[in-house]
Coordinates of C-alpha atoms in Angstrom, one line a residue:
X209 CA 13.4 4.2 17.1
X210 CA 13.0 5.9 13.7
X211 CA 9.8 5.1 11.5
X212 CA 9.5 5.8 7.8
X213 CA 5.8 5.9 6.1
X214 CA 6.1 5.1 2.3
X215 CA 2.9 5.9 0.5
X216 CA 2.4 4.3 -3.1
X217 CA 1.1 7.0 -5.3
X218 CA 2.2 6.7 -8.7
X219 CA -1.2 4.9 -9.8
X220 CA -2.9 5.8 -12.8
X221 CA -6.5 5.3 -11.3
X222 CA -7.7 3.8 -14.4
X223 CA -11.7 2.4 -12.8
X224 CA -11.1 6.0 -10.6
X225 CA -11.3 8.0 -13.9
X226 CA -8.5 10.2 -13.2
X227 CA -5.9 11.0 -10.8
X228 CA -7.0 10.3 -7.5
X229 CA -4.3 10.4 -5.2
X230 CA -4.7 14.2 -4.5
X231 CA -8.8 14.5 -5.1
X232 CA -9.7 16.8 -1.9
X233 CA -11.9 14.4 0.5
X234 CA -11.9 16.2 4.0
X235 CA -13.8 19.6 5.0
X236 CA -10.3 21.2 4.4
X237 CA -9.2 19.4 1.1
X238 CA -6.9 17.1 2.8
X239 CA -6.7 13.8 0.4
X240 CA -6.6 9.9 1.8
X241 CA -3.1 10.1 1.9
X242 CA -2.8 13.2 4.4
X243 CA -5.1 10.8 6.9
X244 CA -2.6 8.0 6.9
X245 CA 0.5 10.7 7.2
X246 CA -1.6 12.3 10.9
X247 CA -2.2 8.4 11.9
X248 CA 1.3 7.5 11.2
X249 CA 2.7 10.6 12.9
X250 CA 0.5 9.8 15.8
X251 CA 2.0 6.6 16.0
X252 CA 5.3 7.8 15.7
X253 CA 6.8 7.8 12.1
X254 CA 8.8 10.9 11.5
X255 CA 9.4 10.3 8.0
X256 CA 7.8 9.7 5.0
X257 CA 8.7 8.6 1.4
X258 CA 5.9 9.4 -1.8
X259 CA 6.2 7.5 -4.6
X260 CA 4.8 9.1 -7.5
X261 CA 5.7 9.7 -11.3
X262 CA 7.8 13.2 -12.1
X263 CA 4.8 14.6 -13.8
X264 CA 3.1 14.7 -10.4
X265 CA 5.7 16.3 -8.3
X266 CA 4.9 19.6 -9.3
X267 CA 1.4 18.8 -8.0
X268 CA 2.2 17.1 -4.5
X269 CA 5.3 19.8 -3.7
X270 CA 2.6 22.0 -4.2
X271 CA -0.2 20.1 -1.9
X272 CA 2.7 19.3 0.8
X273 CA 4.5 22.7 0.6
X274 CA 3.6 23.5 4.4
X275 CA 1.8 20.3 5.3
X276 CA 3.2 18.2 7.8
X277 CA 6.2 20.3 7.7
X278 CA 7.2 21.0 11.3
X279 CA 6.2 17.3 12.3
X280 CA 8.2 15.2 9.5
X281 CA 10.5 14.9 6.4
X282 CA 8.9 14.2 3.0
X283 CA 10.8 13.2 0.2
X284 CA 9.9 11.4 -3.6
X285 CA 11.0 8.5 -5.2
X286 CA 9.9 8.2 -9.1
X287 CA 9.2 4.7 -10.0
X288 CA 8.9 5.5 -13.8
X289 CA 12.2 6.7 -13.6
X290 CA 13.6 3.7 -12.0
X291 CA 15.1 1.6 -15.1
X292 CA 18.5 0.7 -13.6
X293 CA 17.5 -3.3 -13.9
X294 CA 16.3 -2.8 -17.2
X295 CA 19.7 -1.8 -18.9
X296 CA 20.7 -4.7 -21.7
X297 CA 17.2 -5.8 -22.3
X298 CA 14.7 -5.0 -25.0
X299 CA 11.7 -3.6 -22.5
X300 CA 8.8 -3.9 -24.3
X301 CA 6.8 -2.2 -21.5
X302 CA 6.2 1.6 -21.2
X303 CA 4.6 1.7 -17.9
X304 CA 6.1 0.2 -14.5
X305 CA 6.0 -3.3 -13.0
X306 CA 4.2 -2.9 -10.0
X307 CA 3.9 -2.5 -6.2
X308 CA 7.7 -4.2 -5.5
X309 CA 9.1 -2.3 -8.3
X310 CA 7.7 0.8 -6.6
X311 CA 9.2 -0.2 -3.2
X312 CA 12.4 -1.3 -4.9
X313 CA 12.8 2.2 -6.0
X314 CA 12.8 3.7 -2.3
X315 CA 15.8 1.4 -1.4
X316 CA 18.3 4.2 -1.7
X317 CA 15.8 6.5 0.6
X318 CA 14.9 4.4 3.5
X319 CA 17.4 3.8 6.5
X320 CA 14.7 2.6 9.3
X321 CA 12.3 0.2 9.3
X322 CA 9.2 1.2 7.4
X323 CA 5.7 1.1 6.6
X324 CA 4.3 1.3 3.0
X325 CA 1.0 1.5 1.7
X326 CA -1.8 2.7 -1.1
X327 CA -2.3 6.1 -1.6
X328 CA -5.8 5.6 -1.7
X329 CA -7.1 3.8 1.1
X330 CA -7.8 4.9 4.7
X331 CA -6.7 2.8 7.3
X332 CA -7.5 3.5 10.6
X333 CA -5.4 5.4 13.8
X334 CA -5.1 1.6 16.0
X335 CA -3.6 -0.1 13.1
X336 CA -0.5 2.5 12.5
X337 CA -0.2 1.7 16.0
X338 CA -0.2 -1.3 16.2
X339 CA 2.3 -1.6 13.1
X340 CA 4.4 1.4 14.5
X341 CA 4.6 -1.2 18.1
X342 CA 5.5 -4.4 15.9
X343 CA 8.4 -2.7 14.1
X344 CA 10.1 -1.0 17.1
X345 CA 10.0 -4.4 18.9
X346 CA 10.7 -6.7 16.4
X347 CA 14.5 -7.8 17.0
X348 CA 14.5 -9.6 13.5
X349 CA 15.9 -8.9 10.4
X350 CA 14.0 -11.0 8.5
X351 CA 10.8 -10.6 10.5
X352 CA 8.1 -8.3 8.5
X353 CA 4.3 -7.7 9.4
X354 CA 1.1 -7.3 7.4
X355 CA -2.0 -5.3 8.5
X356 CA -5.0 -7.6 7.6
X357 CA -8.5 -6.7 7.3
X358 CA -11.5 -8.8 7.0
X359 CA -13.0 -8.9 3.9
X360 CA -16.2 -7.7 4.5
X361 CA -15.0 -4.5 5.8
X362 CA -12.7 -3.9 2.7
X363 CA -15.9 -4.3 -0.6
X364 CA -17.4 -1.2 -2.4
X365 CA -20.7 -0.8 -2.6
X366 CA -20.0 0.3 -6.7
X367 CA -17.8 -2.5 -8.2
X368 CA -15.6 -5.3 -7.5
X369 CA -12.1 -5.0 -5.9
X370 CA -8.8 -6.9 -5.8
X371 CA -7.2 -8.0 -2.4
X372 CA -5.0 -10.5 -0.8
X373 CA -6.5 -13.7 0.5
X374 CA -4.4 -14.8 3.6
X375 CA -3.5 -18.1 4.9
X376 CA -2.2 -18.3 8.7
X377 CA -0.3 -20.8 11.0
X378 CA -1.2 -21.5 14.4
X379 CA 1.0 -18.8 15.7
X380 CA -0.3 -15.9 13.0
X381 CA 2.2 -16.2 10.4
X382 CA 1.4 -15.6 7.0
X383 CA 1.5 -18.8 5.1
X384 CA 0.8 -17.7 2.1
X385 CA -1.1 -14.3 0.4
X386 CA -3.1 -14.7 -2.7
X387 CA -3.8 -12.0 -5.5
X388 CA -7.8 -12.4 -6.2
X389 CA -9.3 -9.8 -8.4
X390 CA -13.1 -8.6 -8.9
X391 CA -14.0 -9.5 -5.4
X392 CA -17.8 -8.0 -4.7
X393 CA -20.8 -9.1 -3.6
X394 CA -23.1 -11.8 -5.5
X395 CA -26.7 -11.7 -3.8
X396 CA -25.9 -12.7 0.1
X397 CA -22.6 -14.3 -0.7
X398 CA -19.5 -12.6 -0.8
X399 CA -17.4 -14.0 -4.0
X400 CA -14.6 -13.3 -6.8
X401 CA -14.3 -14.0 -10.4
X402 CA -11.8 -15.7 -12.6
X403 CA -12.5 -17.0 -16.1
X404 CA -16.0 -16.3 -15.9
X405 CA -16.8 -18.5 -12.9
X406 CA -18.0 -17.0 -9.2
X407 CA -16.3 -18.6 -6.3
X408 CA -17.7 -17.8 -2.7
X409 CA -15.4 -16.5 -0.3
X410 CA -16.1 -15.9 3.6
X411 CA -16.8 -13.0 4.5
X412 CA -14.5 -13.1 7.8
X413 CA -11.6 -14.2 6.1
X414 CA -8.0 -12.2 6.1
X415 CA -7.2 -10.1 3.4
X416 CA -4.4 -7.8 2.5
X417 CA -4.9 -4.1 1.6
X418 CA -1.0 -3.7 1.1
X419 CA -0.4 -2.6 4.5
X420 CA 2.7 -4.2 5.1
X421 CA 6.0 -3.4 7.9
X422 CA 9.7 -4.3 6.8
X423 CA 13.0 -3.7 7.7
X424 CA 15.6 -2.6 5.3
X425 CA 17.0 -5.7 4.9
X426 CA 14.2 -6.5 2.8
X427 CA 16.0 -4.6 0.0
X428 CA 18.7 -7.3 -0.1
X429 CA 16.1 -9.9 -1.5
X430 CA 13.8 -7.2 -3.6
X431 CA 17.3 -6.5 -5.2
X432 CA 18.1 -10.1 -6.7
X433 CA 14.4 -11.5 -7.3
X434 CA 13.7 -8.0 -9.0
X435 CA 16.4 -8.5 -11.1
X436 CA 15.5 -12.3 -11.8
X437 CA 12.0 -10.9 -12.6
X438 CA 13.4 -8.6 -15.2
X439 CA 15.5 -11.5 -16.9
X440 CA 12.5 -13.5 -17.2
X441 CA 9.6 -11.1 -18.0
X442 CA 11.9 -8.0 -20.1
X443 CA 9.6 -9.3 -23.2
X444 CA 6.5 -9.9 -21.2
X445 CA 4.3 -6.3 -21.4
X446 CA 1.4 -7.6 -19.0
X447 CA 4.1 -8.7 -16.6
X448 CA 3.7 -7.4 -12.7
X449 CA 5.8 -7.2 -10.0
X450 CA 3.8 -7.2 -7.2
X451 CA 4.8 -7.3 -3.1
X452 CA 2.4 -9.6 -2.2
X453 CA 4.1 -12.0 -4.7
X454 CA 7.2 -11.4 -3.8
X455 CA 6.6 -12.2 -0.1
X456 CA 4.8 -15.1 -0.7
X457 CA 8.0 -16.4 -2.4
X458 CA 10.1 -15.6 0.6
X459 CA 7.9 -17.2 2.4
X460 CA 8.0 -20.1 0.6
X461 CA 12.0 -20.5 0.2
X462 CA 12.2 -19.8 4.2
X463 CA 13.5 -17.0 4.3
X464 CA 11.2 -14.2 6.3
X465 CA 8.5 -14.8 8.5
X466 CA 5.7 -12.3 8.2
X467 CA 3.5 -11.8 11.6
X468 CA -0.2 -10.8 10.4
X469 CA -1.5 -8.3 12.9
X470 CA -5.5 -8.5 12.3
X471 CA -7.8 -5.6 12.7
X472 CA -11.2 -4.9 12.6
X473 CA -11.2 -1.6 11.4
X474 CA -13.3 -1.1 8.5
X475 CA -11.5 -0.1 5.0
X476 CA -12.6 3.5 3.8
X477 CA -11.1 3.9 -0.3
X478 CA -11.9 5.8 -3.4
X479 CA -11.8 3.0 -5.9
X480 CA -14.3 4.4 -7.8
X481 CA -15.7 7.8 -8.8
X482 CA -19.0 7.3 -6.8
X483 CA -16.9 6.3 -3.8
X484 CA -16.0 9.8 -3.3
X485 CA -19.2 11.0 -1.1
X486 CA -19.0 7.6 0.8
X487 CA -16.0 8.6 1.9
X488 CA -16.2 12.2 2.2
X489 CA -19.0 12.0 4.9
X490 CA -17.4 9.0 6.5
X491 CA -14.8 11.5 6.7
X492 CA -16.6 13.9 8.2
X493 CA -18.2 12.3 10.4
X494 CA -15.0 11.1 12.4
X495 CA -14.4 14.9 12.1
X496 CA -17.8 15.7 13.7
X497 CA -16.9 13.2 16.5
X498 CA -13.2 14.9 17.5
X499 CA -10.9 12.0 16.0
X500 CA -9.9 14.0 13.9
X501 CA -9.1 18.1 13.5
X502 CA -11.1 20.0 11.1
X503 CA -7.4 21.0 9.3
X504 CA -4.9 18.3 9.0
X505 CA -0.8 19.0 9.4
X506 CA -1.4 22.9 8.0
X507 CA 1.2 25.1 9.5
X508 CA 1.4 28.5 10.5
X509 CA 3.0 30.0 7.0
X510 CA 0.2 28.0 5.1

């Protein structure tokens, strides 16, 4: 079966500083993104879908003009230029509306079932595997699947971070996903902010880091509650659109089950500027240890 990668790129990077999404992290520039693209590949994907805005196409056509070519098909969607739901309202929004806007705007693109993700987080090999396995057996429709890490593998050492707090069943469905932001580390507890009070949080508890498996039925869905979204928020600039949000509500009106597959890999992400050496010598190091090649996806003509 057929596996397409979608990688969210189009970020700004505002706490970053800049744009990160092609800031050269391995011993031969490759980026975050060129990590999950080899894991995914590995596990079997053979396509992959970048979302990015058009003044950064000239800048990844460039970066992927022999990588990965010989192994898989890359192609762009442009969420800024994705307005199609917005025609008859006022907008009084320049920028996007999010992560599900972003995926909404691969619908047209994507045929198979898929995995999407952040351009700027490394994963780990075993859970494109594991994900790549789900999708190809999953005999559901409506059936979808989350990657969740634990919490205390996902922090930064410089500054607090947002992630998903997952709730489970009994049989390892998602019951419900939770948007917390400035999630860090207060003393020996691990805790997140909101309205100026710290709550504690445990440490071993199931986040998401958008890692998420769907099939294209999802689109159906994504289509009307986008659209709802729009009718509702048109006149709301601080308005987001976010997956995690739009799950939960499918969730909640029955209609998809998600199966959480749980790993203890440990999150590797540029988040901020001094993240960058963390990562490039984590990097490295799984270089230094063969599980990965010094070059990633460079072919002959490059």
């Amino acid at each position: 079966m057929d596996l397409t990668l979608v990688i969210m790129a189009a970020g700004i990077g505002s706490r970053y500083g800049g744009v990160k999404q092609l800031e050269g992290i391995g011993p031969s520039g490759e980026t975050l993104m060129d990590y999950s693209i080899h894991d995914a590949i590995e596990a079997g994907f053979r396509k992959v879908v970048f979302i990015i805005r058009r003044d950064l196409e000239e800048a990844f056509t460039y970066h992927y003009r022999n990588r990965f070519r010989e192994m898989t098909d890359i192609s762009f969607a442009f969420q800024d230029e994705f307005k199609k739901y917005e025609e008859g309202f006022e907008i009084i929004r320049s920028k996007p509306w999010g992560t599900g806007h972003a995926m909404l705007s691969t619908g047209e693109l994507i045929k198979t079932p898929f995995a999407i993700l952040n351009a700027d987080d490394f994963y780990g090999a075993p859970a494109f595997h594991a994900l790549a396995g789900a999708l190809r057996e999953n005999k559901k429709e409506n059936r979808y699947f989350l990657v969740a890490y634990r919490l205390i593998n996902t922090l930064s050492e410089f500054g607090t971070v947002s992630r998903g707090l997952c709730r489970l069943d009994d049989h390892h469905d998602l019951v419900s996903v939770k948007e917390l932001t400035r999630i860090g580390r207060k003393g020996d507890e691990v805790v997140y902010e909101e309205n100026g009070e710290f709550y504690p949080l445990n440490p071993d508890d199931l986040v998401s880091m958008n890692f998420w498996g769907f099939s294209p039925f999802v689109f159906t869905e994504l289509n009307s509650r986008f659209k709802e979204f729009i009718k509702r928020n048109h006149s709301n600039p601080k308005a987001e659109f976010y997956i995690p949000t739009f799950v939960d509500g499918l969730i909640h009106d029955r209609l998809a089950k998600v199966h959480v597959l749980a790993t203890e890999e440990t999150w590797i992400g540029v988040t901020y500027k001094e993240d960058k050496p963390v990562v490039t010598a984590k990097i490295k190091e799984m270089v230094g240890q063969g599980l990965y090649p010094p070059k990633l996806g460079l072919t002959s003509a490059s």
